[in-house]
């Protein structure tokens, strides 16, 4: 009798131990690299004006951010987004996903933001997270919108049917996105639909009355509102 096991009944082959060790090593390197890059955002010019960012309390490889847009089609938008770093960072680029629903050529219906127009390809020793943040800010400006290619755009409607065929319609939809981003339901996450389902953010907005606002501004060393408006 042939005692050899049939190939179909052989137990599954175990993954070599060095594979798990390699993954753990990559994760340690990624966490170290991400921690150093977060610290570097203190350097002048690294974190773009209008963008505020913080690592989540449970995972240094996940950052929550908010982008206050000051100019252009999306002026006065308050956009929440999330950066997720892969375990082999910086060899691979982080993923950027917008929590706030926004009508933009590079943002898919599920909130995924396309980095490829700027990073083609991603180069580990050349590109950094502050480059990603600056690209996010630039992508909302007119001169960047004018040069997107259709193949780069996740939202074909925003690119083809609106922006290049009717700039006026595009501007109206961008203003609508800005208005919705400032709504109470979006800011305070009150039953507001998000492209990323069931995702909370560590950058939280809350309502304040006049006294509470004055107290918080005092803690930050900011002048009272009436003082700022006085000549």
PDB file of C-alpha atoms in Angstrom:
ATOM      1  CA  UNK A   1       0.000   0.000   0.000  1.00  0.00           C
ATOM      2  CA  UNK A   2       1.327   3.414  -0.960  1.00  0.00           C
ATOM      3  CA  UNK A   3       1.570   5.408   2.251  1.00  0.00           C
ATOM      4  CA  UNK A   4       2.406   8.634   0.464  1.00  0.00           C
ATOM      5  CA  UNK A   5      -0.220  11.313   0.936  1.00  0.00           C
ATOM      6  CA  UNK A   6      -2.171  12.411  -2.078  1.00  0.00           C
ATOM      7  CA  UNK A   7      -1.341  15.983  -3.110  1.00  0.00           C
ATOM      8  CA  UNK A   8      -4.961  16.997  -2.469  1.00  0.00           C
ATOM      9  CA  UNK A   9      -4.834  15.843   1.147  1.00  0.00           C
ATOM     10  CA  UNK A  10      -1.543  17.387   2.143  1.00  0.00           C
ATOM     11  CA  UNK A  11      -1.727  19.919   4.964  1.00  0.00           C
ATOM     12  CA  UNK A  12      -1.312  23.533   3.868  1.00  0.00           C
ATOM     13  CA  UNK A  13       2.253  24.697   3.583  1.00  0.00           C
ATOM     14  CA  UNK A  14       3.245  27.036   6.361  1.00  0.00           C
ATOM     15  CA  UNK A  15       4.504  30.439   5.421  1.00  0.00           C
ATOM     16  CA  UNK A  16       8.189  30.839   6.155  1.00  0.00           C
ATOM     17  CA  UNK A  17       8.815  32.513   9.473  1.00  0.00           C
ATOM     18  CA  UNK A  18      10.974  35.140   7.837  1.00  0.00           C
ATOM     19  CA  UNK A  19       7.894  36.498   5.986  1.00  0.00           C
ATOM     20  CA  UNK A  20       6.173  37.485   9.235  1.00  0.00           C
ATOM     21  CA  UNK A  21       9.439  38.809  10.602  1.00  0.00           C
ATOM     22  CA  UNK A  22       9.901  40.905   7.468  1.00  0.00           C
ATOM     23  CA  UNK A  23       6.378  42.328   7.778  1.00  0.00           C
ATOM     24  CA  UNK A  24       6.964  43.190  11.431  1.00  0.00           C
ATOM     25  CA  UNK A  25      10.250  44.861  10.493  1.00  0.00           C
ATOM     26  CA  UNK A  26       8.511  46.886   7.763  1.00  0.00           C
ATOM     27  CA  UNK A  27       5.841  47.974  10.233  1.00  0.00           C
ATOM     28  CA  UNK A  28       8.457  49.188  12.724  1.00  0.00           C
ATOM     29  CA  UNK A  29      10.262  51.118   9.993  1.00  0.00           C
ATOM     30  CA  UNK A  30       6.979  52.622   8.801  1.00  0.00           C
ATOM     31  CA  UNK A  31       5.990  53.739  12.295  1.00  0.00           C
ATOM     32  CA  UNK A  32       9.401  55.293  12.823  1.00  0.00           C
ATOM     33  CA  UNK A  33       9.321  57.083   9.467  1.00  0.00           C
ATOM     34  CA  UNK A  34       5.783  58.354  10.025  1.00  0.00           C
ATOM     35  CA  UNK A  35       6.614  59.599  13.532  1.00  0.00           C
ATOM     36  CA  UNK A  36       9.622  61.515  12.220  1.00  0.00           C
ATOM     37  CA  UNK A  37       7.584  63.009   9.393  1.00  0.00           C
ATOM     38  CA  UNK A  38       4.875  64.139  11.784  1.00  0.00           C
ATOM     39  CA  UNK A  39       7.511  65.849  13.929  1.00  0.00           C
ATOM     40  CA  UNK A  40       8.939  67.516  10.800  1.00  0.00           C
ATOM     41  CA  UNK A  41       5.614  69.266  10.134  1.00  0.00           C
ATOM     42  CA  UNK A  42       6.738  71.822  12.723  1.00  0.00           C
ATOM     43  CA  UNK A  43       9.370  73.004  10.251  1.00  0.00           C
ATOM     44  CA  UNK A  44       8.605  76.191   8.364  1.00  0.00           C
ATOM     45  CA  UNK A  45       6.662  75.555   5.172  1.00  0.00           C
ATOM     46  CA  UNK A  46       6.127  71.846   5.779  1.00  0.00           C
ATOM     47  CA  UNK A  47       2.478  71.951   6.832  1.00  0.00           C
ATOM     48  CA  UNK A  48       0.446  74.104   4.412  1.00  0.00           C
ATOM     49  CA  UNK A  49      -1.539  77.011   5.819  1.00  0.00           C
ATOM     50  CA  UNK A  50      -5.136  76.017   6.409  1.00  0.00           C
ATOM     51  CA  UNK A  51      -4.425  72.324   7.034  1.00  0.00           C
ATOM     52  CA  UNK A  52      -4.492  70.886  10.554  1.00  0.00           C
ATOM     53  CA  UNK A  53      -3.538  67.293  11.197  1.00  0.00           C
ATOM     54  CA  UNK A  54      -3.194  64.828  14.077  1.00  0.00           C
ATOM     55  CA  UNK A  55      -2.407  61.097  14.313  1.00  0.00           C
ATOM     56  CA  UNK A  56      -5.254  58.975  15.629  1.00  0.00           C
ATOM     57  CA  UNK A  57      -4.927  57.920  19.253  1.00  0.00           C
ATOM     58  CA  UNK A  58      -4.839  54.212  18.402  1.00  0.00           C
ATOM     59  CA  UNK A  59      -2.623  54.074  15.313  1.00  0.00           C
ATOM     60  CA  UNK A  60       0.282  56.323  14.298  1.00  0.00           C
ATOM     61  CA  UNK A  61      -0.178  55.094  10.716  1.00  0.00           C
ATOM     62  CA  UNK A  62      -3.579  56.797  10.479  1.00  0.00           C
ATOM     63  CA  UNK A  63      -3.854  60.605  10.566  1.00  0.00           C
ATOM     64  CA  UNK A  64      -6.977  62.748  10.673  1.00  0.00           C
ATOM     65  CA  UNK A  65      -6.921  66.191   9.097  1.00  0.00           C
ATOM     66  CA  UNK A  66      -9.072  69.184   8.249  1.00  0.00           C
ATOM     67  CA  UNK A  67      -8.508  71.609   5.383  1.00  0.00           C
ATOM     68  CA  UNK A  68      -9.893  75.157   5.541  1.00  0.00           C
ATOM     69  CA  UNK A  69     -10.011  76.367   1.931  1.00  0.00           C
ATOM     70  CA  UNK A  70      -9.493  80.124   1.703  1.00  0.00           C
ATOM     71  CA  UNK A  71      -9.642  80.905  -2.019  1.00  0.00           C
ATOM     72  CA  UNK A  72     -10.919  79.706  -5.373  1.00  0.00           C
ATOM     73  CA  UNK A  73     -13.968  77.698  -6.387  1.00  0.00           C
ATOM     74  CA  UNK A  74     -14.025  75.918  -3.014  1.00  0.00           C
ATOM     75  CA  UNK A  75     -13.499  79.012  -0.841  1.00  0.00           C
ATOM     76  CA  UNK A  76     -14.819  78.669   2.732  1.00  0.00           C
ATOM     77  CA  UNK A  77     -14.960  74.870   2.535  1.00  0.00           C
ATOM     78  CA  UNK A  78     -14.136  72.899   5.680  1.00  0.00           C
ATOM     79  CA  UNK A  79     -12.959  69.514   4.442  1.00  0.00           C
ATOM     80  CA  UNK A  80     -12.096  66.565   6.661  1.00  0.00           C
ATOM     81  CA  UNK A  81      -9.803  63.894   5.280  1.00  0.00           C
ATOM     82  CA  UNK A  82      -7.722  60.944   6.442  1.00  0.00           C
ATOM     83  CA  UNK A  83      -4.223  59.728   5.571  1.00  0.00           C
ATOM     84  CA  UNK A  84      -3.486  56.022   5.947  1.00  0.00           C
ATOM     85  CA  UNK A  85       0.130  54.913   5.673  1.00  0.00           C
ATOM     86  CA  UNK A  86       0.980  51.419   4.384  1.00  0.00           C
ATOM     87  CA  UNK A  87       3.090  49.096   6.510  1.00  0.00           C
ATOM     88  CA  UNK A  88       5.959  49.422   4.034  1.00  0.00           C
ATOM     89  CA  UNK A  89       5.981  53.242   4.113  1.00  0.00           C
ATOM     90  CA  UNK A  90       7.942  55.129   2.800  1.00  0.00           C
ATOM     91  CA  UNK A  91       8.346  52.633  -0.047  1.00  0.00           C
ATOM     92  CA  UNK A  92       4.664  53.110  -0.941  1.00  0.00           C
ATOM     93  CA  UNK A  93       2.581  56.276  -0.811  1.00  0.00           C
ATOM     94  CA  UNK A  94      -0.078  56.941   1.836  1.00  0.00           C
ATOM     95  CA  UNK A  95      -3.744  56.736   0.880  1.00  0.00           C
ATOM     96  CA  UNK A  96      -5.838  59.903   1.145  1.00  0.00           C
ATOM     97  CA  UNK A  97      -9.586  59.623   1.712  1.00  0.00           C
ATOM     98  CA  UNK A  98     -11.966  62.536   2.163  1.00  0.00           C
ATOM     99  CA  UNK A  99     -14.487  62.107   4.956  1.00  0.00           C
ATOM    100  CA  UNK A 100     -16.358  65.209   3.820  1.00  0.00           C
ATOM    101  CA  UNK A 101     -18.343  64.663   0.634  1.00  0.00           C
ATOM    102  CA  UNK A 102     -16.869  67.004  -1.996  1.00  0.00           C
ATOM    103  CA  UNK A 103     -17.392  67.381  -5.755  1.00  0.00           C
ATOM    104  CA  UNK A 104     -13.872  67.346  -7.236  1.00  0.00           C
ATOM    105  CA  UNK A 105     -12.279  65.718 -10.308  1.00  0.00           C
ATOM    106  CA  UNK A 106      -9.648  63.819  -8.286  1.00  0.00           C
ATOM    107  CA  UNK A 107     -12.032  62.566  -5.584  1.00  0.00           C
ATOM    108  CA  UNK A 108     -14.078  59.438  -6.219  1.00  0.00           C
ATOM    109  CA  UNK A 109     -17.618  58.911  -4.980  1.00  0.00           C
ATOM    110  CA  UNK A 110     -16.120  56.848  -2.141  1.00  0.00           C
ATOM    111  CA  UNK A 111     -13.845  59.727  -1.123  1.00  0.00           C
ATOM    112  CA  UNK A 112     -10.542  58.395  -2.462  1.00  0.00           C
ATOM    113  CA  UNK A 113      -8.179  61.180  -3.575  1.00  0.00           C
ATOM    114  CA  UNK A 114      -5.885  60.478  -6.531  1.00  0.00           C
ATOM    115  CA  UNK A 115      -2.225  61.312  -5.869  1.00  0.00           C
ATOM    116  CA  UNK A 116      -0.900  60.128  -9.231  1.00  0.00           C
ATOM    117  CA  UNK A 117      -0.964  63.470 -11.120  1.00  0.00           C
ATOM    118  CA  UNK A 118       1.704  64.714  -8.710  1.00  0.00           C
ATOM    119  CA  UNK A 119       3.522  61.505  -7.768  1.00  0.00           C
ATOM    120  CA  UNK A 120       4.186  59.488 -10.892  1.00  0.00           C
ATOM    121  CA  UNK A 121       5.731  57.344  -9.547  1.00  0.00           C
ATOM    122  CA  UNK A 122       6.081  57.712  -5.784  1.00  0.00           C
ATOM    123  CA  UNK A 123       9.779  57.852  -4.847  1.00  0.00           C
ATOM    124  CA  UNK A 124      10.542  56.810  -1.280  1.00  0.00           C
ATOM    125  CA  UNK A 125      13.607  58.962  -0.698  1.00  0.00           C
ATOM    126  CA  UNK A 126      12.305  61.961  -2.607  1.00  0.00           C
ATOM    127  CA  UNK A 127       8.654  62.291  -1.611  1.00  0.00           C
ATOM    128  CA  UNK A 128       7.351  62.968   1.880  1.00  0.00           C
ATOM    129  CA  UNK A 129       4.059  63.495   3.633  1.00  0.00           C
ATOM    130  CA  UNK A 130       4.417  67.285   3.484  1.00  0.00           C
ATOM    131  CA  UNK A 131       4.571  66.943  -0.318  1.00  0.00           C
ATOM    132  CA  UNK A 132       1.259  65.079  -0.151  1.00  0.00           C
ATOM    133  CA  UNK A 133      -0.317  67.809   1.998  1.00  0.00           C
ATOM    134  CA  UNK A 134       0.851  70.556  -0.351  1.00  0.00           C
ATOM    135  CA  UNK A 135      -0.520  68.625  -3.333  1.00  0.00           C
ATOM    136  CA  UNK A 136      -3.911  68.294  -1.640  1.00  0.00           C
ATOM    137  CA  UNK A 137      -4.026  72.069  -1.189  1.00  0.00           C
ATOM    138  CA  UNK A 138      -2.834  72.809  -4.735  1.00  0.00           C
ATOM    139  CA  UNK A 139      -5.390  70.408  -6.251  1.00  0.00           C
ATOM    140  CA  UNK A 140      -8.209  72.742  -5.183  1.00  0.00           C
ATOM    141  CA  UNK A 141      -6.732  75.736  -7.020  1.00  0.00           C
ATOM    142  CA  UNK A 142      -7.769  76.822 -10.507  1.00  0.00           C
ATOM    143  CA  UNK A 143      -4.352  76.460 -12.125  1.00  0.00           C
ATOM    144  CA  UNK A 144      -4.230  72.797 -11.064  1.00  0.00           C
ATOM    145  CA  UNK A 145      -7.822  72.121 -12.110  1.00  0.00           C
ATOM    146  CA  UNK A 146      -7.011  73.539 -15.551  1.00  0.00           C
ATOM    147  CA  UNK A 147      -4.285  70.949 -16.153  1.00  0.00           C
ATOM    148  CA  UNK A 148      -5.846  67.681 -14.980  1.00  0.00           C
ATOM    149  CA  UNK A 149      -6.089  64.922 -17.578  1.00  0.00           C
ATOM    150  CA  UNK A 150      -9.273  62.893 -17.878  1.00  0.00           C
ATOM    151  CA  UNK A 151      -7.370  59.641 -17.285  1.00  0.00           C
ATOM    152  CA  UNK A 152      -6.248  60.984 -13.889  1.00  0.00           C
ATOM    153  CA  UNK A 153      -9.721  61.918 -12.698  1.00  0.00           C
ATOM    154  CA  UNK A 154     -11.762  59.607 -10.498  1.00  0.00           C
ATOM    155  CA  UNK A 155     -14.835  61.806 -10.922  1.00  0.00           C
ATOM    156  CA  UNK A 156     -15.311  61.930 -14.699  1.00  0.00           C
ATOM    157  CA  UNK A 157     -18.443  64.037 -14.376  1.00  0.00           C
ATOM    158  CA  UNK A 158     -16.574  66.773 -12.538  1.00  0.00           C
ATOM    159  CA  UNK A 159     -13.852  66.736 -15.177  1.00  0.00           C
ATOM    160  CA  UNK A 160     -15.651  66.215 -18.459  1.00  0.00           C
ATOM    161  CA  UNK A 161     -19.287  67.165 -18.230  1.00  0.00           C
ATOM    162  CA  UNK A 162     -19.003  70.068 -15.836  1.00  0.00           C
ATOM    163  CA  UNK A 163     -15.561  71.632 -15.565  1.00  0.00           C
ATOM    164  CA  UNK A 164     -14.537  71.526 -19.234  1.00  0.00           C
ATOM    165  CA  UNK A 165     -17.996  72.062 -20.703  1.00  0.00           C
ATOM    166  CA  UNK A 166     -19.455  74.566 -18.257  1.00  0.00           C
ATOM    167  CA  UNK A 167     -17.108  76.296 -15.836  1.00  0.00           C
ATOM    168  CA  UNK A 168     -20.069  78.226 -14.465  1.00  0.00           C
ATOM    169  CA  UNK A 169     -21.857  75.001 -13.539  1.00  0.00           C
ATOM    170  CA  UNK A 170     -18.675  73.616 -12.008  1.00  0.00           C
ATOM    171  CA  UNK A 171     -18.265  76.764  -9.906  1.00  0.00           C
ATOM    172  CA  UNK A 172     -21.858  76.458  -8.685  1.00  0.00           C
ATOM    173  CA  UNK A 173     -21.363  72.817  -7.661  1.00  0.00           C
ATOM    174  CA  UNK A 174     -18.076  73.664  -5.935  1.00  0.00           C
ATOM    175  CA  UNK A 175     -19.836  76.419  -3.968  1.00  0.00           C
ATOM    176  CA  UNK A 176     -22.559  73.940  -3.064  1.00  0.00           C
ATOM    177  CA  UNK A 177     -19.906  71.521  -1.774  1.00  0.00           C
ATOM    178  CA  UNK A 178     -18.394  74.348   0.266  1.00  0.00           C
ATOM    179  CA  UNK A 179     -21.763  75.253   1.753  1.00  0.00           C
ATOM    180  CA  UNK A 180     -22.592  71.654   2.664  1.00  0.00           C
ATOM    181  CA  UNK A 181     -19.157  71.167   4.247  1.00  0.00           C
ATOM    182  CA  UNK A 182     -19.947  74.006   6.675  1.00  0.00           C
ATOM    183  CA  UNK A 183     -23.370  72.676   7.616  1.00  0.00           C
ATOM    184  CA  UNK A 184     -23.958  71.548  11.180  1.00  0.00           C
ATOM    185  CA  UNK A 185     -24.602  67.977  10.090  1.00  0.00           C
ATOM    186  CA  UNK A 186     -21.226  67.807   8.310  1.00  0.00           C
ATOM    187  CA  UNK A 187     -19.182  69.675  10.922  1.00  0.00           C
ATOM    188  CA  UNK A 188     -20.672  67.937  13.942  1.00  0.00           C
ATOM    189  CA  UNK A 189     -21.189  64.581  12.159  1.00  0.00           C
ATOM    190  CA  UNK A 190     -24.934  64.553  12.766  1.00  0.00           C
ATOM    191  CA  UNK A 191     -26.367  61.944  10.401  1.00  0.00           C
ATOM    192  CA  UNK A 192     -24.430  63.490   7.518  1.00  0.00           C
ATOM    193  CA  UNK A 193     -23.602  61.037   4.699  1.00  0.00           C
ATOM    194  CA  UNK A 194     -19.868  60.496   4.266  1.00  0.00           C
ATOM    195  CA  UNK A 195     -18.017  58.803   1.391  1.00  0.00           C
ATOM    196  CA  UNK A 196     -16.224  56.741   4.060  1.00  0.00           C
ATOM    197  CA  UNK A 197     -18.908  54.889   5.974  1.00  0.00           C
ATOM    198  CA  UNK A 198     -18.731  54.511   9.754  1.00  0.00           C
ATOM    199  CA  UNK A 199     -15.574  56.580  10.106  1.00  0.00           C
ATOM    200  CA  UNK A 200     -15.273  58.983  12.993  1.00  0.00           C
ATOM    201  CA  UNK A 201     -12.555  61.601  13.123  1.00  0.00           C
ATOM    202  CA  UNK A 202     -10.337  62.698  15.975  1.00  0.00           C
ATOM    203  CA  UNK A 203     -10.625  66.327  14.888  1.00  0.00           C
ATOM    204  CA  UNK A 204     -14.015  67.166  16.345  1.00  0.00           C
ATOM    205  CA  UNK A 205     -16.049  70.350  16.025  1.00  0.00           C
ATOM    206  CA  UNK A 206     -18.540  71.369  18.681  1.00  0.00           C
ATOM    207  CA  UNK A 207     -20.949  74.221  19.198  1.00  0.00           C
ATOM    208  CA  UNK A 208     -20.029  76.977  21.656  1.00  0.00           C
ATOM    209  CA  UNK A 209     -21.952  79.861  23.076  1.00  0.00           C
ATOM    210  CA  UNK A 210     -20.348  83.307  23.298  1.00  0.00           C
ATOM    211  CA  UNK A 211     -18.949  82.755  26.799  1.00  0.00           C
ATOM    212  CA  UNK A 212     -17.436  79.381  25.926  1.00  0.00           C
ATOM    213  CA  UNK A 213     -15.874  80.810  22.785  1.00  0.00           C
ATOM    214  CA  UNK A 214     -14.380  83.747  24.685  1.00  0.00           C
ATOM    215  CA  UNK A 215     -12.910  81.358  27.267  1.00  0.00           C
ATOM    216  CA  UNK A 216     -11.294  79.148  24.630  1.00  0.00           C
ATOM    217  CA  UNK A 217      -9.907  82.148  22.739  1.00  0.00           C
ATOM    218  CA  UNK A 218      -8.445  83.460  25.982  1.00  0.00           C
ATOM    219  CA  UNK A 219      -6.662  80.130  26.565  1.00  0.00           C
ATOM    220  CA  UNK A 220      -5.077  80.480  23.139  1.00  0.00           C
ATOM    221  CA  UNK A 221      -4.064  84.081  23.746  1.00  0.00           C
ATOM    222  CA  UNK A 222      -6.435  85.414  21.092  1.00  0.00           C
ATOM    223  CA  UNK A 223      -8.122  88.785  21.332  1.00  0.00           C
ATOM    224  CA  UNK A 224     -11.865  89.067  21.735  1.00  0.00           C
ATOM    225  CA  UNK A 225     -13.864  89.376  18.525  1.00  0.00           C
ATOM    226  CA  UNK A 226     -14.833  92.992  19.156  1.00  0.00           C
ATOM    227  CA  UNK A 227     -11.175  93.924  19.706  1.00  0.00           C
ATOM    228  CA  UNK A 228     -10.237  92.457  16.327  1.00  0.00           C
ATOM    229  CA  UNK A 229     -12.879  94.507  14.550  1.00  0.00           C
ATOM    230  CA  UNK A 230     -11.979  97.776  16.236  1.00  0.00           C
ATOM    231  CA  UNK A 231      -9.672 100.182  14.314  1.00  0.00           C
TER     232      UNK A 231
END
